[in-house]
């Protein structure tokens, strides 16, 4: 058949899009519950659930309620949770000593979860910002975040968390050499099977604001920033160097943070190294989608799943996302 515009195409890509079953048949990427890591916030007390204003739908939970919440995640098939503490201000110090307290909030929570739900994986963040009075991820000397002293403390923090039952140590501090040092410390303490997921490409991003409110560190920085240790958002080659170093030092998995504004970084890292690669759909990303959906500007479920699928399409093996429970329900 011909038309005024010439012969109709013999190759019609729309044929495969005509039916729902056909679209499923040729689908290139798939999002499943196995791709989800669920970040959760803990606070002291009992029977407490505190809404986080800038993360609508996300709460700080006391450990008893956290254990119940994790049970819902287990029932939905979520494989891993990530724990972040809202440390009381009176326990925050310049030297962040609470980070290595074996009975701190994180360690208490890990033990309680492992007792109630031994089959779920637990990821613990390793950095000092939830415990420091200045809000930085490391120790500060003469106004500068020092590297090597910080790494020594991070090693102790990692061992303390492993002793509590943590399965994955996730250093988010961006200090040089910390992956190798933490690996050696874990191995020396008998925790050679504890995994390390390195925040390998963590950028000095403006998308972290709601998280800092959630853990109570937003006011501690007092107008400062983390640009001397987190990466410049303009750089991509530097991310490749960071990942190469972390993998060489013993990281089992690597992470890109933030997520969606850095899909090019996710893709490049996965293509370059072929290592397990994760993305963190950070608090600012969640807050934007949640706010737009609350105003009726976007369909919450559809945009949530589309955003998560984008990570898979870019090459991520999994995603840390505050949408994890909602997404798991829809995917189930």
PDB file of N, CA, C and O in Angstrom, residues 32-33 35-40 58 72-73 76-82 281 286 300 304-305 308 319-332:
ATOM      1  N   UNK A  32      11.601  -5.340  40.565  1.00  0.00           N
ATOM      2  CA  UNK A  32      10.969  -6.291  41.464  1.00  0.00           C
ATOM      3  C   UNK A  32      11.256  -5.886  42.903  1.00  0.00           C
ATOM      4  O   UNK A  32      12.109  -5.030  43.176  1.00  0.00           O
ATOM      5  N   UNK A  33      10.580  -6.533  43.820  1.00  0.00           N
ATOM      6  CA  UNK A  33      10.803  -6.250  45.241  1.00  0.00           C
ATOM      7  C   UNK A  33      12.236  -6.571  45.647  1.00  0.00           C
ATOM      8  O   UNK A  33      12.774  -5.992  46.601  1.00  0.00           O
ATOM      9  N   UNK A  35      14.802  -5.646  44.318  1.00  0.00           N
ATOM     10  CA  UNK A  35      15.673  -4.508  44.013  1.00  0.00           C
ATOM     11  C   UNK A  35      15.630  -3.417  45.078  1.00  0.00           C
ATOM     12  O   UNK A  35      16.294  -2.392  44.934  1.00  0.00           O
ATOM     13  N   UNK A  36      14.860  -3.612  46.144  1.00  0.00           N
ATOM     14  CA  UNK A  36      14.567  -2.525  47.072  1.00  0.00           C
ATOM     15  C   UNK A  36      15.326  -2.646  48.388  1.00  0.00           C
ATOM     16  O   UNK A  36      15.374  -3.717  49.003  1.00  0.00           O
ATOM     17  N   UNK A  37      15.911  -1.534  48.816  1.00  0.00           N
ATOM     18  CA  UNK A  37      16.461  -1.391  50.162  1.00  0.00           C
ATOM     19  C   UNK A  37      15.680  -0.271  50.827  1.00  0.00           C
ATOM     20  O   UNK A  37      15.522   0.812  50.263  1.00  0.00           O
ATOM     21  N   UNK A  38      15.192  -0.538  52.031  1.00  0.00           N
ATOM     22  CA  UNK A  38      14.255   0.366  52.704  1.00  0.00           C
ATOM     23  C   UNK A  38      14.948   1.119  53.833  1.00  0.00           C
ATOM     24  O   UNK A  38      15.286   0.528  54.865  1.00  0.00           O
ATOM     25  N   UNK A  39      15.197   2.421  53.680  1.00  0.00           N
ATOM     26  CA  UNK A  39      15.785   3.209  54.770  1.00  0.00           C
ATOM     27  C   UNK A  39      14.743   3.535  55.841  1.00  0.00           C
ATOM     28  O   UNK A  39      13.618   3.937  55.536  1.00  0.00           O
ATOM     29  N   UNK A  40      15.133   3.374  57.106  1.00  0.00           N
ATOM     30  CA  UNK A  40      14.240   3.631  58.229  1.00  0.00           C
ATOM     31  C   UNK A  40      14.969   4.453  59.293  1.00  0.00           C
ATOM     32  O   UNK A  40      16.175   4.290  59.504  1.00  0.00           O
ATOM     33  N   UNK A  58       6.858   9.472  56.001  1.00  0.00           N
ATOM     34  CA  UNK A  58       7.996   8.810  56.633  1.00  0.00           C
ATOM     35  C   UNK A  58       8.070   9.284  58.084  1.00  0.00           C
ATOM     36  O   UNK A  58       7.934  10.475  58.362  1.00  0.00           O
ATOM     37  N   UNK A  72       6.541  -5.887  58.505  1.00  0.00           N
ATOM     38  CA  UNK A  72       5.756  -5.644  57.289  1.00  0.00           C
ATOM     39  C   UNK A  72       6.637  -5.753  56.052  1.00  0.00           C
ATOM     40  O   UNK A  72       6.223  -6.287  55.019  1.00  0.00           O
ATOM     41  N   UNK A  73       7.861  -5.237  56.171  1.00  0.00           N
ATOM     42  CA  UNK A  73       8.782  -5.359  55.051  1.00  0.00           C
ATOM     43  C   UNK A  73       9.142  -6.801  54.750  1.00  0.00           C
ATOM     44  O   UNK A  73       9.235  -7.198  53.581  1.00  0.00           O
ATOM     45  N   UNK A  76       6.443  -8.460  52.830  1.00  0.00           N
ATOM     46  CA  UNK A  76       6.390  -8.010  51.437  1.00  0.00           C
ATOM     47  C   UNK A  76       7.568  -8.505  50.622  1.00  0.00           C
ATOM     48  O   UNK A  76       7.595  -8.317  49.400  1.00  0.00           O
ATOM     49  N   UNK A  77       8.549  -9.104  51.272  1.00  0.00           N
ATOM     50  CA  UNK A  77       9.696  -9.649  50.559  1.00  0.00           C
ATOM     51  C   UNK A  77      10.853  -8.687  50.374  1.00  0.00           C
ATOM     52  O   UNK A  77      11.784  -8.978  49.610  1.00  0.00           O
ATOM     53  N   UNK A  78      10.836  -7.547  51.068  1.00  0.00           N
ATOM     54  CA  UNK A  78      11.957  -6.606  50.969  1.00  0.00           C
ATOM     55  C   UNK A  78      13.203  -7.277  51.539  1.00  0.00           C
ATOM     56  O   UNK A  78      13.188  -7.761  52.672  1.00  0.00           O
ATOM     57  N   UNK A  79      14.306  -7.317  50.789  1.00  0.00           N
ATOM     58  CA  UNK A  79      15.467  -8.093  51.250  1.00  0.00           C
ATOM     59  C   UNK A  79      16.343  -7.404  52.281  1.00  0.00           C
ATOM     60  O   UNK A  79      16.967  -8.076  53.104  1.00  0.00           O
ATOM     61  N   UNK A  80      16.407  -6.066  52.251  1.00  0.00           N
ATOM     62  CA  UNK A  80      17.353  -5.343  53.107  1.00  0.00           C
ATOM     63  C   UNK A  80      16.717  -4.058  53.616  1.00  0.00           C
ATOM     64  O   UNK A  80      15.986  -3.377  52.881  1.00  0.00           O
ATOM     65  N   UNK A  81      16.997  -3.722  54.872  1.00  0.00           N
ATOM     66  CA  UNK A  81      16.630  -2.417  55.415  1.00  0.00           C
ATOM     67  C   UNK A  81      17.915  -1.665  55.764  1.00  0.00           C
ATOM     68  O   UNK A  81      18.953  -2.277  56.007  1.00  0.00           O
ATOM     69  N   UNK A  82      17.831  -0.339  55.768  1.00  0.00           N
ATOM     70  CA  UNK A  82      18.945   0.516  56.183  1.00  0.00           C
ATOM     71  C   UNK A  82      18.484   1.342  57.378  1.00  0.00           C
ATOM     72  O   UNK A  82      17.370   1.873  57.373  1.00  0.00           O
ATOM     73  N   UNK A 281      17.903   6.801  46.116  1.00  0.00           N
ATOM     74  CA  UNK A 281      16.890   7.816  45.794  1.00  0.00           C
ATOM     75  C   UNK A 281      16.699   8.640  47.060  1.00  0.00           C
ATOM     76  O   UNK A 281      15.924   8.291  47.940  1.00  0.00           O
ATOM     77  N   UNK A 286      12.575  11.995  46.997  1.00  0.00           N
ATOM     78  CA  UNK A 286      11.312  11.504  47.550  1.00  0.00           C
ATOM     79  C   UNK A 286      10.376  12.665  47.850  1.00  0.00           C
ATOM     80  O   UNK A 286       9.182  12.637  47.504  1.00  0.00           O
ATOM     81  N   UNK A 300       1.023   9.545  42.214  1.00  0.00           N
ATOM     82  CA  UNK A 300       2.081   9.082  43.116  1.00  0.00           C
ATOM     83  C   UNK A 300       2.577   7.688  42.749  1.00  0.00           C
ATOM     84  O   UNK A 300       3.787   7.461  42.627  1.00  0.00           O
ATOM     85  N   UNK A 304       6.238   7.077  41.085  1.00  0.00           N
ATOM     86  CA  UNK A 304       7.136   6.342  41.975  1.00  0.00           C
ATOM     87  C   UNK A 304       7.747   5.157  41.245  1.00  0.00           C
ATOM     88  O   UNK A 304       8.977   4.986  41.229  1.00  0.00           O
ATOM     89  N   UNK A 305       6.914   4.330  40.638  1.00  0.00           N
ATOM     90  CA  UNK A 305       7.421   3.141  39.962  1.00  0.00           C
ATOM     91  C   UNK A 305       8.252   3.501  38.740  1.00  0.00           C
ATOM     92  O   UNK A 305       9.268   2.845  38.457  1.00  0.00           O
ATOM     93  N   UNK A 308      11.708   4.517  39.930  1.00  0.00           N
ATOM     94  CA  UNK A 308      12.507   3.369  40.362  1.00  0.00           C
ATOM     95  C   UNK A 308      12.971   2.536  39.171  1.00  0.00           C
ATOM     96  O   UNK A 308      14.099   2.028  39.151  1.00  0.00           O
ATOM     97  N   UNK A 319      17.979  -0.242  44.588  1.00  0.00           N
ATOM     98  CA  UNK A 319      17.743   1.156  44.934  1.00  0.00           C
ATOM     99  C   UNK A 319      17.409   1.267  46.416  1.00  0.00           C
ATOM    100  O   UNK A 319      16.557   0.531  46.924  1.00  0.00           O
ATOM    101  N   UNK A 320      18.063   2.189  47.105  1.00  0.00           N
ATOM    102  CA  UNK A 320      17.634   2.582  48.444  1.00  0.00           C
ATOM    103  C   UNK A 320      16.570   3.648  48.257  1.00  0.00           C
ATOM    104  O   UNK A 320      16.836   4.699  47.648  1.00  0.00           O
ATOM    105  N   UNK A 321      15.383   3.409  48.762  1.00  0.00           N
ATOM    106  CA  UNK A 321      14.286   4.344  48.527  1.00  0.00           C
ATOM    107  C   UNK A 321      13.295   4.332  49.678  1.00  0.00           C
ATOM    108  O   UNK A 321      12.956   3.268  50.216  1.00  0.00           O
ATOM    109  N   UNK A 322      12.829   5.528  50.034  1.00  0.00           N
ATOM    110  CA  UNK A 322      11.803   5.660  51.067  1.00  0.00           C
ATOM    111  C   UNK A 322      10.449   5.165  50.569  1.00  0.00           C
ATOM    112  O   UNK A 322       9.519   5.003  51.361  1.00  0.00           O
ATOM    113  N   UNK A 323      10.344   4.925  49.276  1.00  0.00           N
ATOM    114  CA  UNK A 323       9.130   4.358  48.692  1.00  0.00           C
ATOM    115  C   UNK A 323       9.098   2.834  48.786  1.00  0.00           C
ATOM    116  O   UNK A 323       8.165   2.208  48.272  1.00  0.00           O
ATOM    117  N   UNK A 324      10.091   2.214  49.403  1.00  0.00           N
ATOM    118  CA  UNK A 324      10.260   0.765  49.297  1.00  0.00           C
ATOM    119  C   UNK A 324       9.003  -0.014  49.685  1.00  0.00           C
ATOM    120  O   UNK A 324       8.588  -0.929  48.972  1.00  0.00           O
ATOM    121  N   UNK A 325       8.385   0.340  50.815  1.00  0.00           N
ATOM    122  CA  UNK A 325       7.209  -0.437  51.245  1.00  0.00           C
ATOM    123  C   UNK A 325       6.051  -0.249  50.275  1.00  0.00           C
ATOM    124  O   UNK A 325       5.371  -1.216  49.915  1.00  0.00           O
ATOM    125  N   UNK A 326       5.814   0.987  49.856  1.00  0.00           N
ATOM    126  CA  UNK A 326       4.741   1.248  48.886  1.00  0.00           C
ATOM    127  C   UNK A 326       4.997   0.507  47.583  1.00  0.00           C
ATOM    128  O   UNK A 326       4.093  -0.114  47.011  1.00  0.00           O
ATOM    129  N   UNK A 327       6.232   0.612  47.100  1.00  0.00           N
ATOM    130  CA  UNK A 327       6.572  -0.053  45.836  1.00  0.00           C
ATOM    131  C   UNK A 327       6.425  -1.560  45.963  1.00  0.00           C
ATOM    132  O   UNK A 327       5.902  -2.220  45.048  1.00  0.00           O
ATOM    133  N   UNK A 328       6.860  -2.120  47.072  1.00  0.00           N
ATOM    134  CA  UNK A 328       6.756  -3.570  47.267  1.00  0.00           C
ATOM    135  C   UNK A 328       5.311  -4.032  47.226  1.00  0.00           C
ATOM    136  O   UNK A 328       4.988  -5.080  46.666  1.00  0.00           O
ATOM    137  N   UNK A 329       4.424  -3.247  47.838  1.00  0.00           N
ATOM    138  CA  UNK A 329       3.002  -3.598  47.809  1.00  0.00           C
ATOM    139  C   UNK A 329       2.462  -3.615  46.393  1.00  0.00           C
ATOM    140  O   UNK A 329       1.726  -4.532  45.984  1.00  0.00           O
ATOM    141  N   UNK A 330       2.813  -2.612  45.613  1.00  0.00           N
ATOM    142  CA  UNK A 330       2.331  -2.551  44.229  1.00  0.00           C
ATOM    143  C   UNK A 330       2.946  -3.657  43.389  1.00  0.00           C
ATOM    144  O   UNK A 330       2.254  -4.272  42.551  1.00  0.00           O
ATOM    145  N   UNK A 331       4.219  -3.929  43.588  1.00  0.00           N
ATOM    146  CA  UNK A 331       4.878  -4.957  42.802  1.00  0.00           C
ATOM    147  C   UNK A 331       4.406  -6.360  43.179  1.00  0.00           C
ATOM    148  O   UNK A 331       4.461  -7.268  42.344  1.00  0.00           O
ATOM    149  N   UNK A 332       3.931  -6.499  44.403  1.00  0.00           N
ATOM    150  CA  UNK A 332       3.426  -7.812  44.819  1.00  0.00           C
ATOM    151  C   UNK A 332       2.053  -8.090  44.225  1.00  0.00           C
ATOM    152  O   UNK A 332       1.570  -9.213  44.299  1.00  0.00           O
TER     153      UNK A 332
END
